[in-house]
Short mmCIF file of N, CA, C and O in Angstrom, two decimals:
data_model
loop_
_atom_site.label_atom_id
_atom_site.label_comp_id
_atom_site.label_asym_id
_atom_site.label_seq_id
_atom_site.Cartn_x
_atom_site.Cartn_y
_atom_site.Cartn_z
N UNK A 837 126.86 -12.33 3.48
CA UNK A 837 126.14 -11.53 2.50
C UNK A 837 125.53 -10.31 3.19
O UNK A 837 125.07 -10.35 4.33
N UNK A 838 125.55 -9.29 2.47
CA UNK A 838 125.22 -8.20 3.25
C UNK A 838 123.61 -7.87 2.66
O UNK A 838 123.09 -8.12 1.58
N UNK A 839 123.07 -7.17 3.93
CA UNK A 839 121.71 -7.21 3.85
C UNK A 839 121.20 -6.45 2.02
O UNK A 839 120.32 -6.85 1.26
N UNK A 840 122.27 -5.18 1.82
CA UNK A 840 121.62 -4.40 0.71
C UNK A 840 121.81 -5.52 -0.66
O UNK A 840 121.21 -5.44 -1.74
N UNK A 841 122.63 -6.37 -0.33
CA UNK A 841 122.52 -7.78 -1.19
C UNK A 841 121.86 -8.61 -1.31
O UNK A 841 122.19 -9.62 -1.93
N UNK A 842 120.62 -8.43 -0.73
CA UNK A 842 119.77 -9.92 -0.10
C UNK A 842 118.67 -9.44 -1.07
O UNK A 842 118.50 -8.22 -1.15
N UNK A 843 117.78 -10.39 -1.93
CA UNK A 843 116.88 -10.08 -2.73
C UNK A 843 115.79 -10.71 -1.72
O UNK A 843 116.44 -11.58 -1.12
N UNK A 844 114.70 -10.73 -1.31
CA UNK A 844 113.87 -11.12 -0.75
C UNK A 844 112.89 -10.90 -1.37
O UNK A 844 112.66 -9.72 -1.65
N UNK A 845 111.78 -12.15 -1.87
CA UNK A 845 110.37 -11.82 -2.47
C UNK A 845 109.71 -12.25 -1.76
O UNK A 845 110.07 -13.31 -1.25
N UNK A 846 108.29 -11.60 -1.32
CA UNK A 846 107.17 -11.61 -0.58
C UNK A 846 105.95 -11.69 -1.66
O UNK A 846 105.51 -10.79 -2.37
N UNK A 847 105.56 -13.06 -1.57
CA UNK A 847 104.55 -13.51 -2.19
C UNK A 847 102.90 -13.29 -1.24
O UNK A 847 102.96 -13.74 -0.10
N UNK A 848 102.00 -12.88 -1.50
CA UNK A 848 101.01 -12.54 -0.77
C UNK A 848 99.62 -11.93 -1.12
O UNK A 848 99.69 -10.71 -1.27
N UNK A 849 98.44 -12.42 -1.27
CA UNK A 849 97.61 -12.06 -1.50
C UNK A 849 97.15 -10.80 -1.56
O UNK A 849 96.70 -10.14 -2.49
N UNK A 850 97.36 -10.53 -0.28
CA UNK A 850 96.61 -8.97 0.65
C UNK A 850 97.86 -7.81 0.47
O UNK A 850 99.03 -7.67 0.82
N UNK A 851 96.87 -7.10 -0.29
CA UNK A 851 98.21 -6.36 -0.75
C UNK A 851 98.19 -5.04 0.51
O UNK A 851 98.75 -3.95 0.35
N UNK A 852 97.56 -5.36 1.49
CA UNK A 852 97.99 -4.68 2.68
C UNK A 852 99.08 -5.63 3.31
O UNK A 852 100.16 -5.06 3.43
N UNK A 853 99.07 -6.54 3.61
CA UNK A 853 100.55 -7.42 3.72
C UNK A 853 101.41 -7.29 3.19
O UNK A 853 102.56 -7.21 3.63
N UNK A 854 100.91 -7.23 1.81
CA UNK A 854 102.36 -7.03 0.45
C UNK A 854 103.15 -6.00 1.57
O UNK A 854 104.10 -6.34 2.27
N UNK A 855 102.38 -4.43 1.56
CA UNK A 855 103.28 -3.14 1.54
C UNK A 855 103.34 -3.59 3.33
O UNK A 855 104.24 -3.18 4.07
N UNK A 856 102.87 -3.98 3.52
CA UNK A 856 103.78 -3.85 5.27
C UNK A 856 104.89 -4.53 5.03
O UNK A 856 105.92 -3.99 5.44
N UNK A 857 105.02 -5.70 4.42
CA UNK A 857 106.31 -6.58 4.78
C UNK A 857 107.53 -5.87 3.96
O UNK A 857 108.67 -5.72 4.40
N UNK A 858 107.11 -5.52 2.84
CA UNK A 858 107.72 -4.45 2.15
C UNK A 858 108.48 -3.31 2.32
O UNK A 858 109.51 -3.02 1.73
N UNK A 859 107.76 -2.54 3.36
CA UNK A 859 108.36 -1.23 4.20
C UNK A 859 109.13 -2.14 5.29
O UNK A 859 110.24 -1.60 5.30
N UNK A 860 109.18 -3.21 6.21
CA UNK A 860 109.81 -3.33 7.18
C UNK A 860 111.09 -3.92 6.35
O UNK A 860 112.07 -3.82 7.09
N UNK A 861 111.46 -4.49 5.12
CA UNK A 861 112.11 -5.17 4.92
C UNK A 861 113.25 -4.06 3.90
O UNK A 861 114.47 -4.04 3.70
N UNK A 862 112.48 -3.51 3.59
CA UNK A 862 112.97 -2.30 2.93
C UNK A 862 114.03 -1.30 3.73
O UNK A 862 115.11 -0.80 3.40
N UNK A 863 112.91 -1.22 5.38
CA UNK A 863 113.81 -0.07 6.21
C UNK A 863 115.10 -1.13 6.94
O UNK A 863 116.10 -0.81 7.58
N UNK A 864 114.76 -2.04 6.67
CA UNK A 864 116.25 -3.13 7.39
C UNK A 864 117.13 -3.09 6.30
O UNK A 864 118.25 -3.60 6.43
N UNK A 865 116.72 -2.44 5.00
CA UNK A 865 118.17 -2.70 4.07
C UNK A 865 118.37 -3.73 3.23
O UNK A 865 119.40 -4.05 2.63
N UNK A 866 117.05 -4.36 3.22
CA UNK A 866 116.92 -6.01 1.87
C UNK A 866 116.82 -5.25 0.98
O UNK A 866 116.89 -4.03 1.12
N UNK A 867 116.60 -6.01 -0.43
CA UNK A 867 115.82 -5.45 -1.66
C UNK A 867 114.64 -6.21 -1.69
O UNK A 867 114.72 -7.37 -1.28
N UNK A 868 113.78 -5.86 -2.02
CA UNK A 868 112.25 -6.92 -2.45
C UNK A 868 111.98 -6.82 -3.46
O UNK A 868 112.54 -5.87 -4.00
N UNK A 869 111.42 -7.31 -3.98
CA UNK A 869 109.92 -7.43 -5.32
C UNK A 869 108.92 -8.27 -4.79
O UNK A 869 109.31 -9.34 -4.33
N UNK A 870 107.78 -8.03 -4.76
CA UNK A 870 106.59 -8.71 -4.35
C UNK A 870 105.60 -9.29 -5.98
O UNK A 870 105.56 -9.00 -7.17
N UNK A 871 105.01 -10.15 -5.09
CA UNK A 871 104.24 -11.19 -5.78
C UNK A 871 103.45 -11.40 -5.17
O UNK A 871 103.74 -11.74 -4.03
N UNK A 872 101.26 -11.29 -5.74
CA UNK A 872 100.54 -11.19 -5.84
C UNK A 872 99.70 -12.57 -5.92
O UNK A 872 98.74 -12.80 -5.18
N UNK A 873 100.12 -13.36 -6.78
CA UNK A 873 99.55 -15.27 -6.90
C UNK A 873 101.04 -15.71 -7.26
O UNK A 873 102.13 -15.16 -7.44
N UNK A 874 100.42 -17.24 -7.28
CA UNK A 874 101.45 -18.04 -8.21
C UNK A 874 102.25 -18.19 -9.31
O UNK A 874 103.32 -18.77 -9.45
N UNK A 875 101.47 -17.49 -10.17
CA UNK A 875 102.12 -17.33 -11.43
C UNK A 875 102.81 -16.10 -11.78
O UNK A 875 103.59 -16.22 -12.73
N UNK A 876 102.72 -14.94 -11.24
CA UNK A 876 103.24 -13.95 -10.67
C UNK A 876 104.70 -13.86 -10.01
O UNK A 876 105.48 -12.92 -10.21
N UNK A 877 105.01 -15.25 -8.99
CA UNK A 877 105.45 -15.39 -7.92
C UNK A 877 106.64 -15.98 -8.78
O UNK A 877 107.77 -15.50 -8.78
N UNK A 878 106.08 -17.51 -9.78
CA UNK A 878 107.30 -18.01 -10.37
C UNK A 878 107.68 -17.03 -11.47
O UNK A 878 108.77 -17.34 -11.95
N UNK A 879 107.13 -15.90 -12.07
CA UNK A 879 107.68 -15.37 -12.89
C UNK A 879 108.64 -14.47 -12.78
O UNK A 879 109.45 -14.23 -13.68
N UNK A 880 108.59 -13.89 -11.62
CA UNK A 880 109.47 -13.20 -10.74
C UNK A 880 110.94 -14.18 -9.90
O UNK A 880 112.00 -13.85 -9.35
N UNK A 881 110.53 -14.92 -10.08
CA UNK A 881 111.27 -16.21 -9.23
C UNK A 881 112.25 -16.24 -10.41
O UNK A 881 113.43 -15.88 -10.34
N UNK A 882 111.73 -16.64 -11.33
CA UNK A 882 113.37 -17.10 -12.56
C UNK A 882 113.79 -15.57 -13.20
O UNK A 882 114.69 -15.41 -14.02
N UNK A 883 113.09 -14.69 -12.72
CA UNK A 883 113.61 -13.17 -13.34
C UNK A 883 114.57 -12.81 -12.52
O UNK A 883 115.51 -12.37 -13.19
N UNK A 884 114.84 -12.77 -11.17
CA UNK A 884 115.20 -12.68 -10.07
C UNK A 884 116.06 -13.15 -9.00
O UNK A 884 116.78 -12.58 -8.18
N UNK A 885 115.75 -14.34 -9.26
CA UNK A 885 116.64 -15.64 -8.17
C UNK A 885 116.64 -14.67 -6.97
O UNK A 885 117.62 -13.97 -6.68
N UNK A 886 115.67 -14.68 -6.41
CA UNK A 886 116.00 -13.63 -4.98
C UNK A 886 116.76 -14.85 -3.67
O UNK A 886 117.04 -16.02 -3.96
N UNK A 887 116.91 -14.42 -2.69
CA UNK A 887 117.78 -15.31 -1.64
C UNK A 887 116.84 -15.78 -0.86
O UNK A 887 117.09 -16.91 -0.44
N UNK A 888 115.66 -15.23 -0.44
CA UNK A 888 114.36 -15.43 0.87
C UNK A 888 113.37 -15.34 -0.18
O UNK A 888 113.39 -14.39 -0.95
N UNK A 889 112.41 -16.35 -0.28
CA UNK A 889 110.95 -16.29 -0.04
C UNK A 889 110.26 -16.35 0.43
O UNK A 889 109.96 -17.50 0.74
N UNK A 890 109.25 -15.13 1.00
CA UNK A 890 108.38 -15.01 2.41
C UNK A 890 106.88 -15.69 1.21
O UNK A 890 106.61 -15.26 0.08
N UNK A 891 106.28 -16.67 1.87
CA UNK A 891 105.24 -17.49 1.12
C UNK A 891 104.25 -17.53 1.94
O UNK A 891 104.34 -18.04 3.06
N UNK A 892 103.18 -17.00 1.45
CA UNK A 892 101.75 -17.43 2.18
C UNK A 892 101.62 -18.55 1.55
O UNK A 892 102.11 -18.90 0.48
N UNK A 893 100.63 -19.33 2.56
CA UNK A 893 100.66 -20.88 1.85
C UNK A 893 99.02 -20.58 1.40
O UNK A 893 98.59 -21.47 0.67
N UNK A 894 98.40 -19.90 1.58
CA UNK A 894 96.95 -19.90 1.17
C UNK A 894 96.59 -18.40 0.31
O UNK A 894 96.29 -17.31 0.80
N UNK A 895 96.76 -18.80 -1.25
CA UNK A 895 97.26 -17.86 -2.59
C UNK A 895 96.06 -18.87 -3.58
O UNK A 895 95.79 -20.07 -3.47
N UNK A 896 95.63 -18.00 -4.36
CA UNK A 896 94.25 -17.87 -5.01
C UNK A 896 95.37 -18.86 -6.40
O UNK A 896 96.57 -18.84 -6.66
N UNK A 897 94.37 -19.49 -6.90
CA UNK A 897 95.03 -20.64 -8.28
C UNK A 897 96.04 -21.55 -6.97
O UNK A 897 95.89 -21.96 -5.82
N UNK A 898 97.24 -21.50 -8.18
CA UNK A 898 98.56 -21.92 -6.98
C UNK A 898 98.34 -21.85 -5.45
O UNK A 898 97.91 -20.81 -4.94
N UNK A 899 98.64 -23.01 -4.66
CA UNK A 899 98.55 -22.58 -3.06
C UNK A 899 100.06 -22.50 -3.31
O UNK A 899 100.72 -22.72 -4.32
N UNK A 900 100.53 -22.00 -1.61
CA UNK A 900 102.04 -21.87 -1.42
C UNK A 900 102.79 -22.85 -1.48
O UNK A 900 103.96 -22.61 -1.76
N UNK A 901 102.42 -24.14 -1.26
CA UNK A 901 102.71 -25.62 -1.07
C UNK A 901 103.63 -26.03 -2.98
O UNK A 901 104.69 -26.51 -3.37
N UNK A 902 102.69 -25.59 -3.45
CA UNK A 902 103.07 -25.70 -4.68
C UNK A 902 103.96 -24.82 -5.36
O UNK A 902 104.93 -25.31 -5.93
N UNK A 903 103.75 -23.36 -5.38
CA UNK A 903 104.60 -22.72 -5.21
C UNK A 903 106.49 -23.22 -4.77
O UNK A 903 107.36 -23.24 -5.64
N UNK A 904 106.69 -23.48 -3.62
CA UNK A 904 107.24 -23.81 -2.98
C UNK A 904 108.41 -25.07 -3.87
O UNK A 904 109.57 -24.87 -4.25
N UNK A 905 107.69 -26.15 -3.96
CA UNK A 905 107.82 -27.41 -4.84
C UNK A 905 108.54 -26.56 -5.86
O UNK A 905 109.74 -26.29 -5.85
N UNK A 906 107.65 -26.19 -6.73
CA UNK A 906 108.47 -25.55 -7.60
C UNK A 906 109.58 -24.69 -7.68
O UNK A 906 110.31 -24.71 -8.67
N UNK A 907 109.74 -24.01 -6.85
CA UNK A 907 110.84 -23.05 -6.61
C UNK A 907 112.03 -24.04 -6.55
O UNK A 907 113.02 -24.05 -7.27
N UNK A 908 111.78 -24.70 -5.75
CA UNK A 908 112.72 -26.11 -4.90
C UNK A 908 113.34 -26.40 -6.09
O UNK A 908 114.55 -26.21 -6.21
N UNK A 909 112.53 -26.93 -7.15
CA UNK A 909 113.17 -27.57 -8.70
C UNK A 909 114.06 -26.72 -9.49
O UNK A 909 115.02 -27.07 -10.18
N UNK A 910 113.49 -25.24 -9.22
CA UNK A 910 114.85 -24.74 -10.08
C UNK A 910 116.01 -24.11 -8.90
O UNK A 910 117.19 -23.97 -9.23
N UNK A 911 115.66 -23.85 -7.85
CA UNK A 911 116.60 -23.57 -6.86
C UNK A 911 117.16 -24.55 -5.87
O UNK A 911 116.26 -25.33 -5.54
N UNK A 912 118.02 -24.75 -5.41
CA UNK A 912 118.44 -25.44 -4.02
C UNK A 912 119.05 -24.62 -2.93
O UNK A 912 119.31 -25.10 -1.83
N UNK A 913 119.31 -23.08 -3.34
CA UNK A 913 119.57 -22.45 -2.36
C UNK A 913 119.05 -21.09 -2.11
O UNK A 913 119.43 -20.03 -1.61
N UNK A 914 117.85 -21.72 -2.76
CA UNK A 914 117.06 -20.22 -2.10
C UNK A 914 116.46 -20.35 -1.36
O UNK A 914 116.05 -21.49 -1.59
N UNK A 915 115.79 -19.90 -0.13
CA UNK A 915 115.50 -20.12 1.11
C UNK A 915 114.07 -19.67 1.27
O UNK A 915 113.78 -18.50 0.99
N UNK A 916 113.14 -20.51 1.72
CA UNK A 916 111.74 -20.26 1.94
C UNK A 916 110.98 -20.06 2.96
O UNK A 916 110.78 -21.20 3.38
N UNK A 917 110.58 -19.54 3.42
CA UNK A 917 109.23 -19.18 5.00
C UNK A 917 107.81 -19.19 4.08
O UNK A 917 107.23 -18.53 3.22
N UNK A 918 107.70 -20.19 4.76
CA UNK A 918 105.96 -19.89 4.91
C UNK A 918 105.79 -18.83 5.76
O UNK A 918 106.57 -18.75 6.71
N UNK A 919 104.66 -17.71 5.57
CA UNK A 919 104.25 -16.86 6.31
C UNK A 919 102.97 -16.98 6.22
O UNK A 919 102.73 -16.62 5.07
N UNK A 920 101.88 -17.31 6.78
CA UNK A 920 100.47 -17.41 6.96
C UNK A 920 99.69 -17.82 8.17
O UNK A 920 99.88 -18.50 9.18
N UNK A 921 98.53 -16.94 7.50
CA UNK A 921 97.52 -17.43 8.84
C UNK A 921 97.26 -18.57 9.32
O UNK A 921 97.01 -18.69 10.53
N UNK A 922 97.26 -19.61 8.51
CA UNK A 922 96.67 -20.71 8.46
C UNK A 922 97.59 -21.34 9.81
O UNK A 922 98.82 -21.34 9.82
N UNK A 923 96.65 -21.93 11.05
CA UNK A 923 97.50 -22.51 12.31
C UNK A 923 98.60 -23.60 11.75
O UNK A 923 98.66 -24.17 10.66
N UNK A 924 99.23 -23.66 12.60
CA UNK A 924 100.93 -24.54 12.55
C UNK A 924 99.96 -25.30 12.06
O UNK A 924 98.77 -25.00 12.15
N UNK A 925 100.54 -26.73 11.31
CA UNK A 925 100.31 -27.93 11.94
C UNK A 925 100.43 -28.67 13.47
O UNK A 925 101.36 -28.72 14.27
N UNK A 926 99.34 -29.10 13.50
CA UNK A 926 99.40 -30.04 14.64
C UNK A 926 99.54 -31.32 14.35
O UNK A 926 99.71 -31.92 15.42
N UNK A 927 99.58 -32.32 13.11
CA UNK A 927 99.69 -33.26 12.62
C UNK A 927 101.09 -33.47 12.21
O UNK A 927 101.78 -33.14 11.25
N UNK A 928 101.27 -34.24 13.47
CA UNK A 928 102.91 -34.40 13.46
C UNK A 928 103.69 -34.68 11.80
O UNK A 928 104.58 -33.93 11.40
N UNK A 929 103.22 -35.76 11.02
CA UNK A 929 103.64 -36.01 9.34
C UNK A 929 103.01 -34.44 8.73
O UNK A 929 103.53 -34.06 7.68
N UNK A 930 102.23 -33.80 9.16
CA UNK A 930 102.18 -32.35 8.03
C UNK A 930 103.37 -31.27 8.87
O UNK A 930 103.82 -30.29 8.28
N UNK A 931 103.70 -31.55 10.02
CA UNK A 931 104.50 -30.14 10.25
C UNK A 931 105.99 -31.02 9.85
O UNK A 931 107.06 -30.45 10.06
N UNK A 932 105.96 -32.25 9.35
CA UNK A 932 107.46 -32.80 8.86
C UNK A 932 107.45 -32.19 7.45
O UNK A 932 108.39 -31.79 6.77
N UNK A 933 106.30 -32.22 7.20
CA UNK A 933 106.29 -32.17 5.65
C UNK A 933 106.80 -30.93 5.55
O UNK A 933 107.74 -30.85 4.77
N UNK A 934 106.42 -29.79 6.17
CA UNK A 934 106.39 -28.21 6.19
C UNK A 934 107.71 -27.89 6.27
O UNK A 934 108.17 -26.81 5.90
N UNK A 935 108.70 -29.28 6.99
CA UNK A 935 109.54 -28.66 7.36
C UNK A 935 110.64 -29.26 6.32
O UNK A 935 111.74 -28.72 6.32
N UNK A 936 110.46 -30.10 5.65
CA UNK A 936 110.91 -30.83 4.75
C UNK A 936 110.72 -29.85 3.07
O UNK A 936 111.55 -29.78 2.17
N UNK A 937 109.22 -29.16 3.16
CA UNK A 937 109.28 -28.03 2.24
C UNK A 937 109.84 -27.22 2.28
O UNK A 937 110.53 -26.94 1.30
N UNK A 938 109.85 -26.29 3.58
CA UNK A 938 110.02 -25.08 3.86
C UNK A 938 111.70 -24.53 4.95
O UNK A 938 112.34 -25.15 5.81
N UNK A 939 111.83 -23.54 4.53
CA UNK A 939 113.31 -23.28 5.77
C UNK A 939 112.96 -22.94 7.13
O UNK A 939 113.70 -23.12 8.10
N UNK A 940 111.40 -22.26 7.18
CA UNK A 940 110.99 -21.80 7.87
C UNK A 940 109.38 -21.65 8.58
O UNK A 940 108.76 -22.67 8.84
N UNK A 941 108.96 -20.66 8.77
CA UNK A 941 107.61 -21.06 8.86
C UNK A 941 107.27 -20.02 10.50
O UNK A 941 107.56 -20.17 11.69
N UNK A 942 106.47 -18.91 9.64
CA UNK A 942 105.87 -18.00 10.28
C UNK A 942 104.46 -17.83 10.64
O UNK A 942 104.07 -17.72 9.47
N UNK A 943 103.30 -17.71 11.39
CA UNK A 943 102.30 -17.25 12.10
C UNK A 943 102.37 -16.17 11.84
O UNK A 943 103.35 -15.46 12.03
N UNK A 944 100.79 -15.68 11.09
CA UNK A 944 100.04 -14.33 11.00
C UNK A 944 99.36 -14.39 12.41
O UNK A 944 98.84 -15.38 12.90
N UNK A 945 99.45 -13.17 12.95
CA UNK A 945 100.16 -12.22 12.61
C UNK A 945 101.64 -12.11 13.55
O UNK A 945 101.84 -12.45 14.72
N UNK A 946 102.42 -11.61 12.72
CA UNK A 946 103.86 -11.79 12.84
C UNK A 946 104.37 -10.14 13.76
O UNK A 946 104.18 -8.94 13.54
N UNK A 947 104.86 -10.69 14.51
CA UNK A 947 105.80 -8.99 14.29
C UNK A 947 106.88 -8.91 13.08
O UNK A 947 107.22 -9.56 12.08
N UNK A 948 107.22 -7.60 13.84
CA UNK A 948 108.54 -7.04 12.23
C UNK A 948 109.73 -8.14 12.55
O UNK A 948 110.46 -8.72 11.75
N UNK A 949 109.65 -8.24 14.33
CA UNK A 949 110.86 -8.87 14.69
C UNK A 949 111.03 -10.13 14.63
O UNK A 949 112.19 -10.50 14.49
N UNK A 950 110.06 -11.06 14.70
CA UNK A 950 109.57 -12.26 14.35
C UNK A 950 110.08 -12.34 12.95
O UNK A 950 111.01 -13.13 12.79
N UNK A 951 109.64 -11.66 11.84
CA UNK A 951 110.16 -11.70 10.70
C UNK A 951 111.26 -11.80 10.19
O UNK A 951 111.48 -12.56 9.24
N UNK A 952 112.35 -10.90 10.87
CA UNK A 952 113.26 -10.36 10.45
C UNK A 952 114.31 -11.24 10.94
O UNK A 952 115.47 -11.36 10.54
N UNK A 953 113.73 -11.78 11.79
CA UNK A 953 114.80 -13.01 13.09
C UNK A 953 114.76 -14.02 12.24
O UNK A 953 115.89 -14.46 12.06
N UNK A 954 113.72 -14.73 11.49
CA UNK A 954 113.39 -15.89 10.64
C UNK A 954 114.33 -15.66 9.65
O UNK A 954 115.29 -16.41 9.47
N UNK A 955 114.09 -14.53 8.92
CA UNK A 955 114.92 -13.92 7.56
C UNK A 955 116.95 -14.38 7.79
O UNK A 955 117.79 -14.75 6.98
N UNK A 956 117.01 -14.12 9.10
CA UNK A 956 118.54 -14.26 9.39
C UNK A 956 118.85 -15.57 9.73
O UNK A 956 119.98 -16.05 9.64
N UNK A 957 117.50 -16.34 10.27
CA UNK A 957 117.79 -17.15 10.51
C UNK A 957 118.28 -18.26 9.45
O UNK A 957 119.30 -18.95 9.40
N UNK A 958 117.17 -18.15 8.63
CA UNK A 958 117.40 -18.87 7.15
C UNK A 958 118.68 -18.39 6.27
O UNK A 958 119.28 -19.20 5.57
N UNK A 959 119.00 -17.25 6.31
CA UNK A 959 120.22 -16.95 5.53
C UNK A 959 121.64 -17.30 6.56
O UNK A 959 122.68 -17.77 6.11
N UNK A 960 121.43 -17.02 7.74
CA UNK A 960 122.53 -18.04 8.71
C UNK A 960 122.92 -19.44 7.80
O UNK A 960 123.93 -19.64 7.14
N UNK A 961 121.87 -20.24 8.00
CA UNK A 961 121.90 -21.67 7.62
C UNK A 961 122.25 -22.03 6.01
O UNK A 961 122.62 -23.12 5.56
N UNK A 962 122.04 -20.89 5.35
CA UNK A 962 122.27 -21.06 3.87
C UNK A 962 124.35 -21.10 3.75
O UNK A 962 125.09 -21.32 2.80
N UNK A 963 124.59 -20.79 5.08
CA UNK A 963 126.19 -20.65 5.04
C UNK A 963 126.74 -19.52 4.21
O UNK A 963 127.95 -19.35 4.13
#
């Protein structure tokens, strides 16, 4: 799949995050639409079917966790990163869980390249 094909949504509180992840993902040649909360996030989600969801897991109403879940139910091949501040797990059954939710799973603060490596990485594996 070629990158100007790749829909990628960036779900995210801080809408100084929004537009950074936005411009880096933009100048690599994805398409985006961003999302603001949860309900936002799934409404865009079934408008859309994008290929990557970059997910903060800590989002005002909806957390990302949930988010997530849900996406899962109407998709099976759309591909998810957590992206947030919030530290890894260190609790061996929560970073299974994370990984059992999620495709991926990023640390604020991220570089562009950190990002962008995850992004390929997850669409690698989608085959």
């Amino acid at each position: 799949m070629k990158k100007s094909d790749t829909l990628i949504m960036v779900v995210d509180d801080e809408p100084t995050m929004c537009r950074i992840l936005e411009r880096i993902l933009l100048e690599e040649g994805y398409k985006v639409v961003v999302a603001m909360d949860g309900g936002k996030a799934l409404k865009l989600f079934e408008e859309h079917n994008p290929d990557v969801v970059l997910l903060d897991l800590m989002l005002p109403g909806m957390n990302g966790r949930e988010i997530c879940r849900r996406i899962k139910q109407i998709s099976v091949t759309t591909r998810i990163i957590y992206l947030t501040a919030k530290a890894a797990p260190t609790d061996s059954a929560e970073r299974k869980e994370y990984r059992i939710e999620a495709d991926g799973y990023i640390s604020k603060p991220a570089t562009s390249r950190q990002i962008l490596s995850a992004i390929q990485k997850v669409l690698a594996s989608a085959g």
